[in-house]
């Protein structure tokens, strides 16, 4: 199955009889050859992590036996190859990774770019803004620039000082933004209204960038994920 088909699916817990939330992202292992878990959020925008081996069934929705199969999502700052451009060792461009094919255990069979190129997961190396595809073993530390410090006299140390009168409210990081690329092109299952009943999108319409902008402006982005099909 393709990982993009999981984005936007609702998660149902059989024992509690509840709709838990909506899948929005996938978490890979360090080698990027396996999907370990899926990220989802509920109606209150609480974020959870669902391990692949805790899923009871996957179809038009995802079924769990009970809510204990969920974990609180912890942002580990893991990198992801999804939606990044790909270059190879010969400076060829393969487009942007838009999907990956996985088996029932989450193993990545191959990645797929928007040029319909299939890439082996064993040759994927994630950089900051792109993916490097190389059949030989790639070690980034071998390319690290060597900086020689001739003297310590020219090194300046700046000490950060806080004034007691200043507020520290801005130290708290802001809430992470959702990856809206996962719902682009999907179809709305129902109407979505914004402030003062302004229509954001009608049922059976395709979600585009303007839809996402309008939903964000009206603070309806979480509802847009729920109705995306």
mmCIF file of C-alpha atoms in Angstrom:
data_model
loop_
_atom_site.group_PDB
_atom_site.id
_atom_site.type_symbol
_atom_site.label_atom_id
_atom_site.label_comp_id
_atom_site.label_asym_id
_atom_site.label_seq_id
_atom_site.Cartn_x
_atom_site.Cartn_y
_atom_site.Cartn_z
ATOM 1 C CA UNK A 1 0.000 0.000 0.000
ATOM 2 C CA UNK A 2 1.083 3.591 -0.545
ATOM 3 C CA UNK A 3 1.727 5.723 2.519
ATOM 4 C CA UNK A 4 -0.140 8.718 1.048
ATOM 5 C CA UNK A 5 -3.358 6.674 1.108
ATOM 6 C CA UNK A 6 -3.109 6.539 4.900
ATOM 7 C CA UNK A 7 -3.020 10.324 5.318
ATOM 8 C CA UNK A 8 -6.484 11.666 6.148
ATOM 9 C CA UNK A 9 -7.876 8.293 7.265
ATOM 10 C CA UNK A 10 -9.858 8.262 10.496
ATOM 11 C CA UNK A 11 -8.904 5.948 13.364
ATOM 12 C CA UNK A 12 -11.582 3.926 15.186
ATOM 13 C CA UNK A 13 -11.213 2.213 18.598
ATOM 14 C CA UNK A 14 -13.483 -0.856 18.872
ATOM 15 C CA UNK A 15 -13.575 -1.290 22.661
ATOM 16 C CA UNK A 16 -14.334 2.369 23.464
ATOM 17 C CA UNK A 17 -16.536 2.791 20.383
ATOM 18 C CA UNK A 18 -14.899 6.102 19.574
ATOM 19 C CA UNK A 19 -13.382 7.837 16.562
ATOM 20 C CA UNK A 20 -9.913 8.623 17.871
ATOM 21 C CA UNK A 21 -8.588 11.030 15.257
ATOM 22 C CA UNK A 22 -7.084 11.478 11.801
ATOM 23 C CA UNK A 23 -3.736 10.327 10.382
ATOM 24 C CA UNK A 24 -1.527 13.245 9.272
ATOM 25 C CA UNK A 25 2.042 11.929 8.983
ATOM 26 C CA UNK A 26 4.397 8.943 9.143
ATOM 27 C CA UNK A 27 7.499 8.332 11.278
ATOM 28 C CA UNK A 28 10.433 6.452 9.760
ATOM 29 C CA UNK A 29 13.332 4.576 11.338
ATOM 30 C CA UNK A 30 16.888 5.930 11.182
ATOM 31 C CA UNK A 31 17.605 4.115 7.903
ATOM 32 C CA UNK A 32 14.354 5.316 6.264
ATOM 33 C CA UNK A 33 13.573 1.782 5.094
ATOM 34 C CA UNK A 34 10.652 1.233 7.467
ATOM 35 C CA UNK A 35 7.634 3.158 8.730
ATOM 36 C CA UNK A 36 7.583 2.650 12.496
ATOM 37 C CA UNK A 37 4.448 4.579 13.356
ATOM 38 C CA UNK A 38 1.792 7.007 12.194
ATOM 39 C CA UNK A 39 1.036 10.427 13.647
ATOM 40 C CA UNK A 40 -2.559 11.489 14.266
ATOM 41 C CA UNK A 41 -4.505 14.208 16.049
ATOM 42 C CA UNK A 42 -7.959 14.327 17.624
ATOM 43 C CA UNK A 43 -10.659 17.017 17.519
ATOM 44 C CA UNK A 44 -8.872 18.946 20.300
ATOM 45 C CA UNK A 45 -5.650 18.839 18.230
ATOM 46 C CA UNK A 46 -3.930 16.559 20.740
ATOM 47 C CA UNK A 47 -1.215 14.606 18.937
ATOM 48 C CA UNK A 48 -0.724 10.838 19.240
ATOM 49 C CA UNK A 49 1.555 8.171 17.837
ATOM 50 C CA UNK A 50 0.255 4.827 16.567
ATOM 51 C CA UNK A 51 2.754 2.032 15.972
ATOM 52 C CA UNK A 52 2.225 -0.013 12.817
ATOM 53 C CA UNK A 53 2.153 -3.300 14.748
ATOM 54 C CA UNK A 54 -0.684 -1.989 16.947
ATOM 55 C CA UNK A 55 -3.085 -1.586 14.003
ATOM 56 C CA UNK A 56 -5.833 -4.204 13.827
ATOM 57 C CA UNK A 57 -6.979 -3.466 10.265
ATOM 58 C CA UNK A 58 -6.429 -0.911 7.479
ATOM 59 C CA UNK A 59 -8.969 -0.195 4.750
ATOM 60 C CA UNK A 60 -11.024 2.919 4.128
ATOM 61 C CA UNK A 61 -10.308 3.657 7.779
ATOM 62 C CA UNK A 62 -7.941 2.323 10.470
ATOM 63 C CA UNK A 63 -9.168 0.085 13.304
ATOM 64 C CA UNK A 64 -7.622 -0.377 16.754
ATOM 65 C CA UNK A 65 -8.707 -2.849 19.407
ATOM 66 C CA UNK A 66 -8.608 -0.139 22.114
ATOM 67 C CA UNK A 67 -7.156 3.280 22.957
ATOM 68 C CA UNK A 68 -4.225 1.860 24.933
ATOM 69 C CA UNK A 69 -2.582 1.165 21.566
ATOM 70 C CA UNK A 70 -1.925 4.899 21.246
ATOM 71 C CA UNK A 71 1.036 6.817 22.680
ATOM 72 C CA UNK A 72 1.399 10.541 23.292
ATOM 73 C CA UNK A 73 3.336 11.962 20.345
ATOM 74 C CA UNK A 74 6.818 13.174 21.249
ATOM 75 C CA UNK A 75 8.588 15.296 18.669
ATOM 76 C CA UNK A 76 11.992 13.660 18.263
ATOM 77 C CA UNK A 77 12.985 15.956 15.385
ATOM 78 C CA UNK A 78 13.379 12.970 13.072
ATOM 79 C CA UNK A 79 14.035 13.711 9.433
ATOM 80 C CA UNK A 80 11.730 12.507 6.697
ATOM 81 C CA UNK A 81 12.313 11.987 2.963
ATOM 82 C CA UNK A 82 8.726 12.888 2.094
ATOM 83 C CA UNK A 83 8.159 15.899 -0.196
ATOM 84 C CA UNK A 84 11.893 16.573 -0.663
ATOM 85 C CA UNK A 85 13.638 16.855 -4.084
ATOM 86 C CA UNK A 86 16.072 14.074 -5.042
ATOM 87 C CA UNK A 87 19.476 14.312 -6.704
ATOM 88 C CA UNK A 88 21.967 11.534 -7.387
ATOM 89 C CA UNK A 89 25.763 11.239 -7.473
ATOM 90 C CA UNK A 90 25.812 12.219 -11.160
ATOM 91 C CA UNK A 91 23.842 15.435 -10.537
ATOM 92 C CA UNK A 92 20.630 14.010 -12.008
ATOM 93 C CA UNK A 93 17.276 15.288 -10.747
ATOM 94 C CA UNK A 94 14.565 12.726 -10.002
ATOM 95 C CA UNK A 95 11.836 15.127 -8.912
ATOM 96 C CA UNK A 96 10.250 15.293 -5.466
ATOM 97 C CA UNK A 97 9.368 12.266 -3.312
ATOM 98 C CA UNK A 98 5.595 12.177 -3.049
ATOM 99 C CA UNK A 99 4.932 8.628 -1.848
ATOM 100 C CA UNK A 100 6.358 5.309 -0.758
ATOM 101 C CA UNK A 101 5.105 1.746 -1.081
ATOM 102 C CA UNK A 102 5.101 -0.227 2.173
ATOM 103 C CA UNK A 103 4.085 -3.760 3.159
ATOM 104 C CA UNK A 104 1.782 -4.709 6.053
ATOM 105 C CA UNK A 105 4.709 -4.549 8.508
ATOM 106 C CA UNK A 106 5.728 -1.032 7.442
ATOM 107 C CA UNK A 107 8.799 -2.032 5.407
ATOM 108 C CA UNK A 108 9.469 0.455 2.596
ATOM 109 C CA UNK A 109 9.520 -1.362 -0.735
ATOM 110 C CA UNK A 110 10.432 1.774 -2.683
ATOM 111 C CA UNK A 111 9.978 5.545 -2.748
ATOM 112 C CA UNK A 112 8.112 7.228 -5.606
ATOM 113 C CA UNK A 113 8.824 10.701 -7.025
ATOM 114 C CA UNK A 114 6.534 13.021 -8.968
ATOM 115 C CA UNK A 115 8.392 11.945 -12.125
ATOM 116 C CA UNK A 116 7.199 8.370 -11.420
ATOM 117 C CA UNK A 117 10.750 7.268 -10.560
ATOM 118 C CA UNK A 118 11.067 4.398 -8.073
ATOM 119 C CA UNK A 119 13.961 4.722 -5.619
ATOM 120 C CA UNK A 120 15.362 1.972 -3.415
ATOM 121 C CA UNK A 121 15.128 2.762 0.298
ATOM 122 C CA UNK A 122 18.632 1.338 0.809
ATOM 123 C CA UNK A 123 20.148 4.166 -1.257
ATOM 124 C CA UNK A 124 18.349 7.089 0.390
ATOM 125 C CA UNK A 125 20.399 9.659 2.316
ATOM 126 C CA UNK A 126 18.521 12.574 3.868
ATOM 127 C CA UNK A 127 20.122 16.000 3.814
ATOM 128 C CA UNK A 128 18.622 19.201 5.243
ATOM 129 C CA UNK A 129 16.650 20.352 2.183
ATOM 130 C CA UNK A 130 16.949 17.436 -0.236
ATOM 131 C CA UNK A 131 17.517 13.698 -0.606
ATOM 132 C CA UNK A 132 20.800 12.326 -1.946
ATOM 133 C CA UNK A 133 20.387 9.053 -3.865
ATOM 134 C CA UNK A 134 23.638 7.116 -4.033
ATOM 135 C CA UNK A 135 24.391 3.443 -4.721
ATOM 136 C CA UNK A 136 27.682 3.709 -2.820
ATOM 137 C CA UNK A 137 27.854 4.207 0.941
ATOM 138 C CA UNK A 138 27.622 7.917 1.721
ATOM 139 C CA UNK A 139 29.263 9.384 4.856
ATOM 140 C CA UNK A 140 28.522 13.093 5.267
ATOM 141 C CA UNK A 141 31.291 13.585 7.865
ATOM 142 C CA UNK A 142 33.873 12.837 5.164
ATOM 143 C CA UNK A 143 32.823 16.080 3.436
ATOM 144 C CA UNK A 144 32.927 18.256 6.537
ATOM 145 C CA UNK A 145 35.119 21.359 6.062
ATOM 146 C CA UNK A 146 38.195 21.450 8.240
ATOM 147 C CA UNK A 147 38.622 24.786 10.006
ATOM 148 C CA UNK A 148 41.994 25.462 11.580
ATOM 149 C CA UNK A 149 42.116 27.911 14.482
ATOM 150 C CA UNK A 150 45.534 29.599 14.510
ATOM 151 C CA UNK A 151 45.016 31.682 17.621
ATOM 152 C CA UNK A 152 42.515 31.910 20.445
ATOM 153 C CA UNK A 153 43.106 35.660 20.829
ATOM 154 C CA UNK A 154 40.580 36.547 18.103
ATOM 155 C CA UNK A 155 37.779 34.418 19.503
ATOM 156 C CA UNK A 156 34.994 36.487 21.050
ATOM 157 C CA UNK A 157 32.477 35.076 23.500
ATOM 158 C CA UNK A 158 29.084 36.731 23.812
ATOM 159 C CA UNK A 159 27.269 36.146 27.104
ATOM 160 C CA UNK A 160 23.494 36.209 26.831
ATOM 161 C CA UNK A 161 21.964 38.190 29.668
ATOM 162 C CA UNK A 162 18.310 38.454 30.633
ATOM 163 C CA UNK A 163 16.853 41.506 32.301
ATOM 164 C CA UNK A 164 14.527 40.776 35.198
ATOM 165 C CA UNK A 165 11.990 43.203 33.815
ATOM 166 C CA UNK A 166 11.560 41.292 30.549
ATOM 167 C CA UNK A 167 8.928 38.627 29.996
ATOM 168 C CA UNK A 168 9.958 35.089 29.111
ATOM 169 C CA UNK A 169 6.674 34.165 27.417
ATOM 170 C CA UNK A 170 8.293 33.939 23.998
ATOM 171 C CA UNK A 171 10.711 31.237 25.175
ATOM 172 C CA UNK A 172 7.947 28.634 24.868
ATOM 173 C CA UNK A 173 8.033 27.179 21.321
ATOM 174 C CA UNK A 174 4.963 27.668 19.187
ATOM 175 C CA UNK A 175 2.786 24.713 18.166
ATOM 176 C CA UNK A 176 4.067 22.691 15.224
ATOM 177 C CA UNK A 177 2.372 23.218 11.886
ATOM 178 C CA UNK A 178 0.662 20.324 10.159
ATOM 179 C CA UNK A 179 1.995 19.016 6.854
ATOM 180 C CA UNK A 180 -0.751 20.351 4.583
ATOM 181 C CA UNK A 181 0.786 18.661 1.504
ATOM 182 C CA UNK A 182 -0.873 15.436 2.675
ATOM 183 C CA UNK A 183 -4.415 16.710 1.991
ATOM 184 C CA UNK A 184 -3.789 18.627 -1.253
ATOM 185 C CA UNK A 185 -5.894 17.102 -4.014
ATOM 186 C CA UNK A 186 -8.191 15.202 -1.660
ATOM 187 C CA UNK A 187 -11.986 15.616 -1.822
ATOM 188 C CA UNK A 188 -14.071 17.151 0.966
ATOM 189 C CA UNK A 189 -16.659 14.746 2.401
ATOM 190 C CA UNK A 190 -18.888 17.564 3.651
ATOM 191 C CA UNK A 191 -19.269 21.332 3.711
ATOM 192 C CA UNK A 192 -16.859 23.313 5.892
ATOM 193 C CA UNK A 193 -17.875 26.717 7.241
ATOM 194 C CA UNK A 194 -15.697 29.406 8.758
ATOM 195 C CA UNK A 195 -16.373 32.489 10.850
ATOM 196 C CA UNK A 196 -19.842 34.004 10.278
ATOM 197 C CA UNK A 197 -20.788 30.835 8.339
ATOM 198 C CA UNK A 198 -18.516 31.781 5.447
ATOM 199 C CA UNK A 199 -18.166 28.732 3.183
ATOM 200 C CA UNK A 200 -14.581 27.434 3.016
ATOM 201 C CA UNK A 201 -15.266 24.384 0.846
ATOM 202 C CA UNK A 202 -18.335 22.488 -0.300
ATOM 203 C CA UNK A 203 -18.834 18.732 -0.230
ATOM 204 C CA UNK A 204 -17.187 16.844 -3.139
ATOM 205 C CA UNK A 205 -14.896 19.767 -4.005
ATOM 206 C CA UNK A 206 -11.134 19.222 -4.358
ATOM 207 C CA UNK A 207 -8.932 20.701 -1.618
ATOM 208 C CA UNK A 208 -6.409 23.147 -3.063
ATOM 209 C CA UNK A 209 -3.941 25.663 -1.662
ATOM 210 C CA UNK A 210 -6.606 28.392 -1.381
ATOM 211 C CA UNK A 211 -8.811 26.021 0.622
ATOM 212 C CA UNK A 212 -5.957 25.407 3.074
ATOM 213 C CA UNK A 213 -5.249 29.143 3.349
ATOM 214 C CA UNK A 214 -8.924 29.890 4.063
ATOM 215 C CA UNK A 215 -9.161 27.080 6.616
ATOM 216 C CA UNK A 216 -6.043 28.338 8.392
ATOM 217 C CA UNK A 217 -7.344 31.899 8.443
ATOM 218 C CA UNK A 218 -10.637 30.748 9.995
ATOM 219 C CA UNK A 219 -8.895 28.358 12.454
ATOM 220 C CA UNK A 220 -10.587 25.376 10.782
ATOM 221 C CA UNK A 221 -7.509 23.442 9.642
ATOM 222 C CA UNK A 222 -8.153 20.518 11.988
ATOM 223 C CA UNK A 223 -11.738 20.173 10.703
ATOM 224 C CA UNK A 224 -10.422 20.252 7.133
ATOM 225 C CA UNK A 225 -8.244 17.206 7.904
ATOM 226 C CA UNK A 226 -11.274 15.349 9.260
ATOM 227 C CA UNK A 227 -13.394 15.876 6.142
ATOM 228 C CA UNK A 228 -10.558 15.225 3.651
ATOM 229 C CA UNK A 229 -11.178 11.979 1.751
#
